[in-house]
Amino acid sequence: MMSDAYAALVEKHREISLIHSSSATLGWDQETNLPDKALAYRAEQIAYLSGKAYELSTNDAYSKLLTAAEDNNDNSQGSLANLREWRHSFDRSTRLSQEIVERDSKASSHAKALWIKARKQCDFSLFAPHMQKLLDLAKEKAELWGYQEETYDALLECYERGAKTRDIVTIFDQFQPAIISLASHAVAKSATNNTRKFEGSFPVAKQQELNRAVAKSIGFDFKAGRIDTTTHPFCTTLGPSDVRLTTRYYDHDFTASLFGVLHEAGHGLYEQGLPEADYGLPSGSAVSLGIHESQSLLWEAHVGRSQAFWNHWMPKAQELFPQLRDWSVEEFLKTINQANYSPIRVDADEATYDLHVLLRFDIERRLIRGELAVKDIPTAWNESFEASFNMRPKSDSEGCLQDIHWAMGGMGYFPTYTIGNLNASQLFHTATQVETISNSFKDANFKPLLDWMRLQIHSKGSAHLPQDLMVKATGETTNPSYHLKHLSNRFL
Amino acid sequence: MMSDAYAALVEKHREISLIHSSSATLGWDQETNLPDKALAYRAEQIAYLSGKAYELSTNDAYSKLLTAAEDNNDNSQGSLANLREWRHSFDRSTRLSQEIVERDSKASSHAKALWIKARKQCDFSLFAPHMQKLLDLAKEKAELWGYQEETYDALLECYERGAKTRDIVTIFDQFQPAIISLASHAVAKSATNNTRKFEGSFPVAKQQELNRAVAKSIGFDFKAGRIDTTTHPFCTTLGPSDVRLTTRYYDHDFTASLFGVLHEAGHGLYEQGLPEADYGLPSGSAVSLGIHESQSLLWEAHVGRSQAFWNHWMPKAQELFPQLRDWSVEEFLKTINQANYSPIRVDADEATYDLHVLLRFDIERRLIRGELAVKDIPTAWNESFEASFNMRPKSDSEGCLQDIHWAMGGMGYFPTYTIGNLNASQLFHTATQVETISNSFKDANFKPLLDWMRLQIHSKGSAHLPQDLMVKATGETTNPSYHLKHLSNRFL
């Protein structure tokens, strides 16, 4: 039987979720609607609500409830998982002093401003002193959080529950030579493909019509969500039935907004598939970035870039965009599935994307281990880049300054992108072994695929740690061979 | 010198404002964006934040601070006004028990549902038992709040600070026979005007272009606000530099959205003109509905429906909407300034609008005084209506069921509409006695008019009670003669 303390903790977390979700609504509005002059006050509102939520989840009353609930737990799977996650969050939150949290927040806010300036001026040295501060802070936080094997573990834990750097390294070491070689062949093959280019204008209203139809067809519930426009696409959840996606539109290429929507709708399907009654509890929450990203990539890449998908959607696209009417599906697939070396990660295709991630992970880890000095980042970056991409970035802005993650203090985040890619391919492979799932693709019916993800991933919330979840769903931990197979089928 | 207690109260109110403004953001999002299934959780979020704000402004700590600040006040005008308003709100809030607040909230939520049903079925008797409950509750709350002369005073006080029913009655008694007669002449004259009707389609994107240009030209700051689309236009403030307007669009008539924007931008200019440093304090807040409505009507009716305004904007409208190219400004003014008897208040023109308000105020007051029984409302409504409008509503839905205010428990709200109309004309009259203000109209330059309102009304916040503010700005309390003069000039 559920103890009183456990029941009280559940109630406490429902209260905290009311605050977090209110704050998320303010954050969504900030990205989509906020007038310029309103930014400073919005920051105050969000900081106030975050402070209240933090206080409620770290104060003495909370601590006592948590201990009492642990001492009297009923050993049911749901309560064990919730207690495991609550304890984890509580310990991590309370191990940082208010002083370091404030120092950290100030440092990253300064760093962000200087990163923007440095990137504009293509000059890493402007950013370097701030990078040093953030690196020192990351190490200081890692020591406070604690770790078993190496400092990077404590940072990785922020984004990928239960992951160990050693395991990531093992996976990446196996993956890296194969993906470098595969990418190089894919790029060479694409160069001989003589692919067509899009012509003419793709009116935004028509892009939106297509995007909505596509998102609806894969199961995104517009009665519990919506799509808006922002510079950088994202997905955020504002309540148990309120998932907001965003995308961006280019007049000359409708696929940018469409793949943005497919990607974010993949995140959204995960959020809409979490157990609604457990909203705000770990059992009703997504488990990690690596699992979240697997869901977005599944729909964007495995479904959205497939022949079956476009056999169905090409006629609709041609109806909306007359300039596509003399395109065959095969021509179209060649255009959207080109492999090219690009210095910029966010512009990268499937074949070369992971090279960016592996490179930054390696540099991050060397920085944390003290094997690389901040001032040497540009040289290290450019050398590694040349080894993987057979080209050098034209400037720091196209190189080590391209992403905001470090400036936000987000060391440890990057590997989850590739873990997400690998998980997506592994989950897709496993699901499509089921005949009713793979057979339904020819009718562009992806409902059985979604049902499988609902059952194996979405409905589980954070009941299992990510790698346990992968084992339950696919029979093994993250294994890069499925992704290599997928890329090889698509590009070679 | 400001006492410590006063300073602490200011801080407390800044905190409460962070919560209120967050809740307002959730409310705005609910009206403009919210997916259907998200409504229940959104209500929980808003109720939670409202509860927190209520608690902070009514608990023992607050009570002690307030008393200490009153005992040690520095008698500066700002602090006196803030203390006056804080005391007023505290006393009114704490005089109601939690039990009655919850009973009230439940009753009006049931009543709203039944009002919708009764209106759909044109049957007042379905709504009558709920109306009786709300009437009893209104009287019960009035007794708890207290009043000097009559029960209605305590209800009026919710919307119009410092107003007395007796004063409203004195004003309305003077106004009523004159406006009934004026309206009847205006309707007769309009019938002989042979006005043109709009033809063709007015694309929403072009309406939006015109609306934005107009709102900007009268001084609405789009860096501190925006315009969105809702079924019912409104204006809400989400922070010291974040004022959100909404309007609605009809394809066959661009003036509905435009006058909606002018009206809401009038509210918005007031909000944008309040002392920003005092955001969240009475000294930085609008003083009453009757003053707020004066600002919206000033821009909608006095500016927006004037010849000077359209001399300037007609060419722009004709450029956007080619079907207007053979219209003269005079023809256009006749079309937008027609007087017609309509059973529905929200569709009413300037000449007949106040008849609706006077009618409902009279019925409300008789209900509260026990001179009219709930079951007799339809008969009383229809008889009064015939006396003023020389016609009868076809059904209760066109009569006493048309407005939501009673179903929301909003007795005492209605008179502020007419007070707003009277104040608007009086303020406009006073301002236009200044030659630089009236002379600038011929160039469609309304900046001097806005500057006057900024100085006389907006910058004052709640420093003075509404009637004191009117005396300071115009030399007298609300006087209906200016409005009668304005309507007579426009319609006769």
Short mmCIF file of C-alpha atoms in Angstrom, two decimals, chain A residues 86-425:
data_model
loop_
_atom_site.label_atom_id
_atom_site.label_comp_id
_atom_site.label_asym_id
_atom_site.label_seq_id
_atom_site.Cartn_x
_atom_site.Cartn_y
_atom_site.Cartn_z
CA TRP A 86 13.12 12.03 -6.84
CA ARG A 87 16.11 11.03 -4.75
CA HIS A 88 18.43 11.54 -7.69
CA SER A 89 17.08 15.03 -8.40
CA PHE A 90 17.00 16.03 -4.77
CA ASP A 91 20.58 14.98 -4.15
CA ARG A 92 21.86 16.70 -7.27
CA SER A 93 19.92 19.90 -6.52
CA THR A 94 20.95 20.13 -2.90
CA ARG A 95 24.61 19.35 -3.50
CA LEU A 96 24.98 22.72 -5.26
CA SER A 97 24.95 25.76 -2.99
CA GLN A 98 22.86 28.80 -3.87
CA GLU A 99 26.17 30.61 -4.33
CA ILE A 100 27.39 28.35 -7.10
CA VAL A 101 23.99 28.25 -8.81
CA GLU A 102 24.01 32.04 -8.97
CA ARG A 103 27.65 32.20 -10.07
CA ASP A 104 26.88 29.63 -12.75
CA SER A 105 23.83 31.49 -14.00
CA LYS A 106 25.75 34.77 -14.16
CA ALA A 107 28.72 33.19 -15.92
CA SER A 108 26.62 31.58 -18.62
CA SER A 109 24.60 34.71 -19.15
CA HIS A 110 27.83 36.70 -19.72
CA ALA A 111 29.28 33.88 -21.79
CA LYS A 112 26.24 33.83 -24.08
CA ALA A 113 26.60 37.53 -24.83
CA LEU A 114 30.32 37.15 -25.56
CA TRP A 115 29.75 34.01 -27.63
CA ILE A 116 27.36 35.97 -29.88
CA LYS A 117 29.99 38.70 -30.25
CA ALA A 118 32.86 36.26 -30.81
CA ARG A 119 30.87 34.36 -33.42
CA LYS A 120 29.98 37.56 -35.23
CA GLN A 121 33.62 38.62 -35.25
CA CYS A 122 34.88 35.07 -35.99
CA ASP A 123 37.26 35.34 -33.05
CA PHE A 124 37.41 32.56 -30.48
CA SER A 125 39.82 34.55 -28.27
CA LEU A 126 36.95 36.88 -27.27
CA PHE A 127 35.03 33.91 -25.92
CA ALA A 128 38.01 32.02 -24.47
CA PRO A 129 38.09 33.61 -20.96
CA HIS A 130 34.37 32.87 -20.55
CA MET A 131 34.83 29.35 -21.82
CA GLN A 132 37.53 28.91 -19.20
CA LYS A 133 35.18 30.10 -16.46
CA LEU A 134 32.42 27.76 -17.61
CA LEU A 135 34.84 24.86 -17.84
CA ASP A 136 36.07 25.51 -14.30
CA LEU A 137 32.47 25.75 -13.13
CA ALA A 138 31.54 22.51 -14.88
CA LYS A 139 34.38 20.73 -13.08
CA GLU A 140 33.44 22.35 -9.77
CA LYS A 141 29.80 21.25 -10.16
CA ALA A 142 30.86 17.77 -11.19
CA GLU A 143 32.91 17.42 -7.99
CA LEU A 144 29.91 18.50 -5.91
CA TRP A 145 27.53 16.18 -7.75
CA GLY A 146 30.03 13.34 -7.52
CA TYR A 147 30.85 10.54 -9.97
CA GLN A 148 32.27 7.03 -9.91
CA GLU A 149 34.78 6.93 -12.73
CA GLU A 150 35.45 10.26 -14.36
CA THR A 151 34.39 13.88 -14.07
CA TYR A 152 32.51 13.87 -17.38
CA ASP A 153 30.08 11.26 -15.94
CA ALA A 154 28.58 13.87 -13.64
CA LEU A 155 27.93 16.23 -16.55
CA LEU A 156 26.52 13.55 -18.83
CA GLU A 157 24.11 12.60 -16.06
CA CYS A 158 22.34 15.99 -16.51
CA TYR A 159 21.05 14.86 -19.89
CA GLU A 160 21.26 11.07 -20.05
CA ARG A 161 20.22 9.33 -16.83
CA GLY A 162 22.48 6.49 -15.84
CA ALA A 163 24.88 6.89 -18.75
CA LYS A 164 28.60 6.39 -18.12
CA THR A 165 31.28 8.11 -20.16
CA ARG A 166 33.10 4.80 -20.48
CA ASP A 167 30.08 3.22 -22.20
CA ILE A 168 29.70 6.18 -24.53
CA VAL A 169 33.38 5.94 -25.41
CA THR A 170 33.05 2.22 -26.11
CA ILE A 171 30.09 2.84 -28.43
CA PHE A 172 31.70 5.80 -30.15
CA ASP A 173 35.06 4.02 -30.59
CA GLN A 174 33.25 1.25 -32.42
CA PHE A 175 31.13 3.70 -34.41
CA GLN A 176 33.66 6.34 -35.40
CA PRO A 177 35.88 4.62 -38.02
CA ALA A 178 32.82 3.08 -39.65
CA ILE A 179 30.88 6.35 -39.88
CA ILE A 180 33.89 8.29 -41.14
CA SER A 181 34.29 5.79 -43.93
CA LEU A 182 30.56 5.53 -44.63
CA ALA A 183 30.19 9.31 -44.77
CA SER A 184 33.06 9.63 -47.19
CA HIS A 185 31.51 7.05 -49.53
CA ALA A 186 28.08 8.64 -49.20
CA VAL A 187 29.46 12.08 -50.05
CA ALA A 188 31.31 10.68 -53.05
CA LYS A 189 28.20 8.88 -54.27
CA SER A 190 25.96 11.92 -53.82
CA ALA A 191 28.36 13.98 -55.93
CA THR A 192 27.70 11.66 -58.89
CA ASN A 193 23.93 11.68 -58.41
CA ASN A 194 23.23 14.79 -60.45
CA THR A 195 20.39 15.76 -58.14
CA ARG A 196 17.69 18.25 -59.10
CA LYS A 197 17.19 21.50 -57.21
CA PHE A 198 13.90 23.05 -56.10
CA GLU A 199 12.70 26.02 -58.13
CA GLY A 200 10.19 28.76 -57.55
CA SER A 201 8.33 29.85 -54.46
CA PHE A 202 6.73 27.63 -51.81
CA PRO A 203 4.08 29.85 -50.13
CA VAL A 204 4.10 29.58 -46.34
CA ALA A 205 0.33 28.98 -46.12
CA LYS A 206 0.69 25.94 -48.37
CA GLN A 207 3.70 24.65 -46.45
CA GLN A 208 1.60 24.94 -43.29
CA GLU A 209 -1.25 23.02 -44.89
CA LEU A 210 1.09 20.17 -45.85
CA ASN A 211 2.87 20.17 -42.47
CA ARG A 212 -0.40 19.95 -40.54
CA ALA A 213 -1.70 17.14 -42.72
CA VAL A 214 1.56 15.21 -42.30
CA ALA A 215 1.75 15.76 -38.54
CA LYS A 216 -1.87 14.68 -38.16
CA SER A 217 -1.35 11.60 -40.30
CA ILE A 218 1.47 10.30 -38.10
CA GLY A 219 -0.73 10.74 -35.03
CA PHE A 220 0.02 14.17 -33.60
CA ASP A 221 -3.14 15.29 -31.77
CA PHE A 222 -3.94 18.91 -32.61
CA LYS A 223 -6.59 18.99 -29.90
CA ALA A 224 -3.70 18.59 -27.47
CA GLY A 225 -1.07 20.63 -29.29
CA ARG A 226 -0.26 23.16 -31.99
CA ILE A 227 2.46 24.36 -34.39
CA ASP A 228 3.87 27.89 -34.36
CA THR A 229 6.77 29.71 -36.00
CA THR A 230 10.17 30.46 -34.44
CA THR A 231 13.75 30.98 -35.63
CA HIS A 232 14.84 27.67 -34.11
CA PRO A 233 12.35 24.80 -34.15
CA PHE A 234 11.56 23.23 -30.78
CA CYS A 235 8.98 21.20 -28.88
CA THR A 236 7.79 22.07 -25.39
CA THR A 237 5.10 20.67 -23.14
CA LEU A 238 2.85 23.07 -21.21
CA GLY A 239 0.54 20.55 -19.58
CA PRO A 240 -0.69 16.96 -19.85
CA SER A 241 -2.58 17.75 -23.07
CA ASP A 242 -0.67 20.71 -24.39
CA VAL A 243 2.36 20.04 -26.59
CA ARG A 244 3.65 22.95 -28.66
CA LEU A 245 5.82 22.47 -31.73
CA THR A 246 7.52 25.14 -33.76
CA THR A 247 9.21 25.26 -37.13
CA ARG A 248 10.65 27.83 -39.56
CA TYR A 249 9.81 28.54 -43.18
CA TYR A 250 11.95 29.17 -46.23
CA ASP A 251 10.24 30.37 -49.37
CA HIS A 252 12.59 28.43 -51.67
CA ASP A 253 12.47 25.04 -49.90
CA PHE A 254 9.39 23.57 -48.28
CA THR A 255 11.27 20.57 -46.87
CA ALA A 256 13.03 22.62 -44.15
CA SER A 257 9.75 23.43 -42.39
CA LEU A 258 8.33 19.96 -43.07
CA PHE A 259 11.29 18.03 -41.64
CA GLY A 260 11.33 20.51 -38.75
CA VAL A 261 7.70 19.61 -38.05
CA LEU A 262 8.34 15.87 -38.44
CA HIS A 263 11.26 16.09 -36.03
CA GLU A 264 9.41 18.14 -33.42
CA ALA A 265 6.23 16.10 -33.89
CA GLY A 266 8.35 13.03 -33.09
CA HIS A 267 9.21 14.67 -29.76
CA GLY A 268 5.55 15.66 -29.46
CA LEU A 269 4.26 12.12 -30.02
CA TYR A 270 6.49 10.93 -27.18
CA GLU A 271 5.12 13.66 -24.91
CA GLN A 272 1.51 12.99 -25.96
CA GLY A 273 2.07 9.27 -25.34
CA LEU A 274 3.33 9.60 -21.75
CA PRO A 275 0.91 8.36 -19.06
CA GLU A 276 -1.35 11.37 -18.61
CA ALA A 277 -2.45 10.46 -15.09
CA ASP A 278 1.20 10.60 -14.00
CA TYR A 279 1.88 14.06 -15.48
CA GLY A 280 4.55 15.77 -13.39
CA LEU A 281 5.84 12.52 -11.86
CA PRO A 282 8.88 10.66 -13.23
CA SER A 283 6.53 7.82 -14.21
CA GLY A 284 4.77 10.32 -16.49
CA SER A 285 7.90 12.04 -17.83
CA ALA A 286 10.33 11.41 -20.66
CA VAL A 287 13.40 9.57 -19.43
CA SER A 288 16.34 11.20 -21.25
CA LEU A 289 17.49 13.26 -24.20
CA GLY A 290 18.91 10.20 -25.96
CA ILE A 291 15.50 8.51 -25.88
CA HIS A 292 13.67 11.75 -26.75
CA GLU A 293 15.90 12.33 -29.74
CA SER A 294 15.35 8.74 -30.89
CA GLN A 295 11.65 9.53 -31.24
CA SER A 296 12.15 12.76 -33.18
CA LEU A 297 14.66 11.14 -35.55
CA LEU A 298 12.47 8.09 -36.04
CA TRP A 299 9.74 10.21 -37.58
CA GLU A 300 11.95 12.73 -39.32
CA ALA A 301 14.53 10.38 -40.83
CA HIS A 302 13.25 6.82 -40.85
CA VAL A 303 9.67 7.66 -41.77
CA GLY A 304 9.87 11.15 -43.28
CA ARG A 305 12.80 10.52 -45.63
CA SER A 306 11.58 7.11 -46.81
CA GLN A 307 10.23 6.01 -50.17
CA ALA A 308 6.99 4.66 -48.66
CA PHE A 309 6.28 8.04 -47.10
CA TRP A 310 6.81 9.97 -50.32
CA ASN A 311 4.96 7.50 -52.52
CA HIS A 312 1.98 8.65 -50.48
CA TRP A 313 2.73 12.35 -49.94
CA MET A 314 4.28 13.32 -53.29
CA PRO A 315 0.89 13.79 -55.03
CA LYS A 316 -0.27 16.10 -52.21
CA ALA A 317 2.99 18.08 -52.40
CA GLN A 318 2.60 18.34 -56.19
CA GLU A 319 -0.97 19.56 -55.78
CA LEU A 320 0.20 22.32 -53.42
CA PHE A 321 3.43 23.14 -55.26
CA PRO A 322 2.93 22.89 -59.04
CA GLN A 323 6.69 23.20 -59.70
CA LEU A 324 7.07 19.63 -58.35
CA ARG A 325 4.67 18.10 -60.86
CA ASP A 326 7.36 16.77 -63.21
CA TRP A 327 9.41 15.29 -60.34
CA SER A 328 9.48 11.54 -59.77
CA VAL A 329 9.54 10.23 -56.21
CA GLU A 330 13.02 8.83 -56.92
CA GLU A 331 14.33 12.21 -58.02
CA PHE A 332 12.79 13.81 -54.96
CA LEU A 333 14.34 11.26 -52.59
CA LYS A 334 17.78 11.86 -54.14
CA THR A 335 17.38 15.57 -53.51
CA ILE A 336 16.30 15.27 -49.88
CA ASN A 337 18.78 12.50 -49.07
CA GLN A 338 22.03 14.00 -50.33
CA ALA A 339 25.24 13.59 -48.36
CA ASN A 340 27.54 16.61 -48.24
CA TYR A 341 30.31 17.73 -45.96
CA SER A 342 29.27 20.93 -44.28
CA PRO A 343 31.12 22.77 -41.52
CA ILE A 344 27.80 23.44 -39.71
CA ARG A 345 26.19 20.69 -37.66
CA VAL A 346 22.61 21.95 -37.89
CA ASP A 347 22.85 21.97 -41.69
CA ALA A 348 24.29 18.43 -41.80
CA ASP A 349 22.59 15.47 -43.46
CA GLU A 350 22.09 12.07 -41.87
CA ALA A 351 25.31 10.63 -43.26
CA THR A 352 27.62 13.29 -41.84
CA TYR A 353 25.69 14.50 -38.78
CA ASP A 354 27.32 12.23 -36.25
CA LEU A 355 30.82 13.30 -37.30
CA HIS A 356 30.05 16.70 -35.77
CA VAL A 357 28.90 15.11 -32.54
CA LEU A 358 31.87 12.76 -32.19
CA LEU A 359 34.24 15.63 -32.77
CA ARG A 360 32.75 17.88 -30.11
CA PHE A 361 32.40 15.06 -27.58
CA ASP A 362 36.07 14.24 -27.96
CA ILE A 363 37.08 17.86 -27.44
CA GLU A 364 34.73 18.29 -24.46
CA ARG A 365 36.09 15.21 -22.79
CA ARG A 366 39.72 16.27 -23.31
CA LEU A 367 38.89 19.68 -21.87
CA ILE A 368 37.31 18.14 -18.78
CA ARG A 369 40.20 15.69 -18.36
CA GLY A 370 42.67 18.55 -18.60
CA GLU A 371 44.23 17.10 -21.78
CA LEU A 372 43.35 20.18 -23.84
CA ALA A 373 43.67 23.86 -22.91
CA VAL A 374 40.88 26.29 -23.77
CA LYS A 375 43.19 28.41 -25.91
CA ASP A 376 43.98 25.38 -28.05
CA ILE A 377 40.35 24.57 -28.88
CA PRO A 378 40.35 26.16 -32.37
CA THR A 379 43.47 24.29 -33.48
CA ALA A 380 42.23 21.00 -32.04
CA TRP A 381 38.84 21.55 -33.63
CA ASN A 382 40.22 22.31 -37.06
CA GLU A 383 42.63 19.40 -37.02
CA SER A 384 39.97 16.93 -35.95
CA PHE A 385 37.59 18.41 -38.48
CA GLU A 386 40.02 17.86 -41.29
CA ALA A 387 40.58 14.25 -40.21
CA SER A 388 36.83 13.50 -40.35
CA PHE A 389 35.60 15.81 -43.09
CA ASN A 390 38.62 16.16 -45.29
CA MET A 391 38.14 19.97 -45.17
CA ARG A 392 38.77 22.82 -42.72
CA PRO A 393 36.25 25.36 -41.41
CA LYS A 394 36.81 28.81 -42.93
CA SER A 395 36.72 30.46 -39.51
CA ASP A 396 36.03 29.82 -35.80
CA SER A 397 32.41 30.80 -36.45
CA GLU A 398 32.11 27.86 -38.83
CA GLY A 399 34.13 25.78 -36.38
CA CYS A 400 34.27 25.62 -32.63
CA LEU A 401 32.03 28.70 -32.16
CA GLN A 402 29.08 27.40 -34.17
CA ASP A 403 26.93 25.96 -31.35
CA ILE A 404 25.52 27.71 -28.30
CA HIS A 405 25.73 24.67 -25.96
CA TRP A 406 29.07 25.50 -24.33
CA ALA A 407 28.09 29.12 -23.88
CA MET A 408 24.99 27.94 -22.01
CA GLY A 409 27.12 25.77 -19.77
CA GLY A 410 25.79 22.66 -21.52
CA MET A 411 28.84 20.39 -21.44
CA GLY A 412 27.74 16.75 -21.58
CA TYR A 413 24.77 17.46 -23.83
CA PHE A 414 26.31 16.64 -27.21
CA PRO A 415 26.71 12.86 -27.06
CA THR A 416 22.94 12.50 -26.60
CA TYR A 417 22.47 13.58 -30.23
CA THR A 418 24.34 10.56 -31.52
CA ILE A 419 22.90 8.25 -28.86
CA GLY A 420 19.52 9.44 -30.18
CA ASN A 421 20.49 8.60 -33.76
CA LEU A 422 21.69 5.14 -32.78
CA ASN A 423 18.62 4.46 -30.64
CA ALA A 424 16.30 5.60 -33.44
CA SER A 425 17.80 3.12 -35.91
#
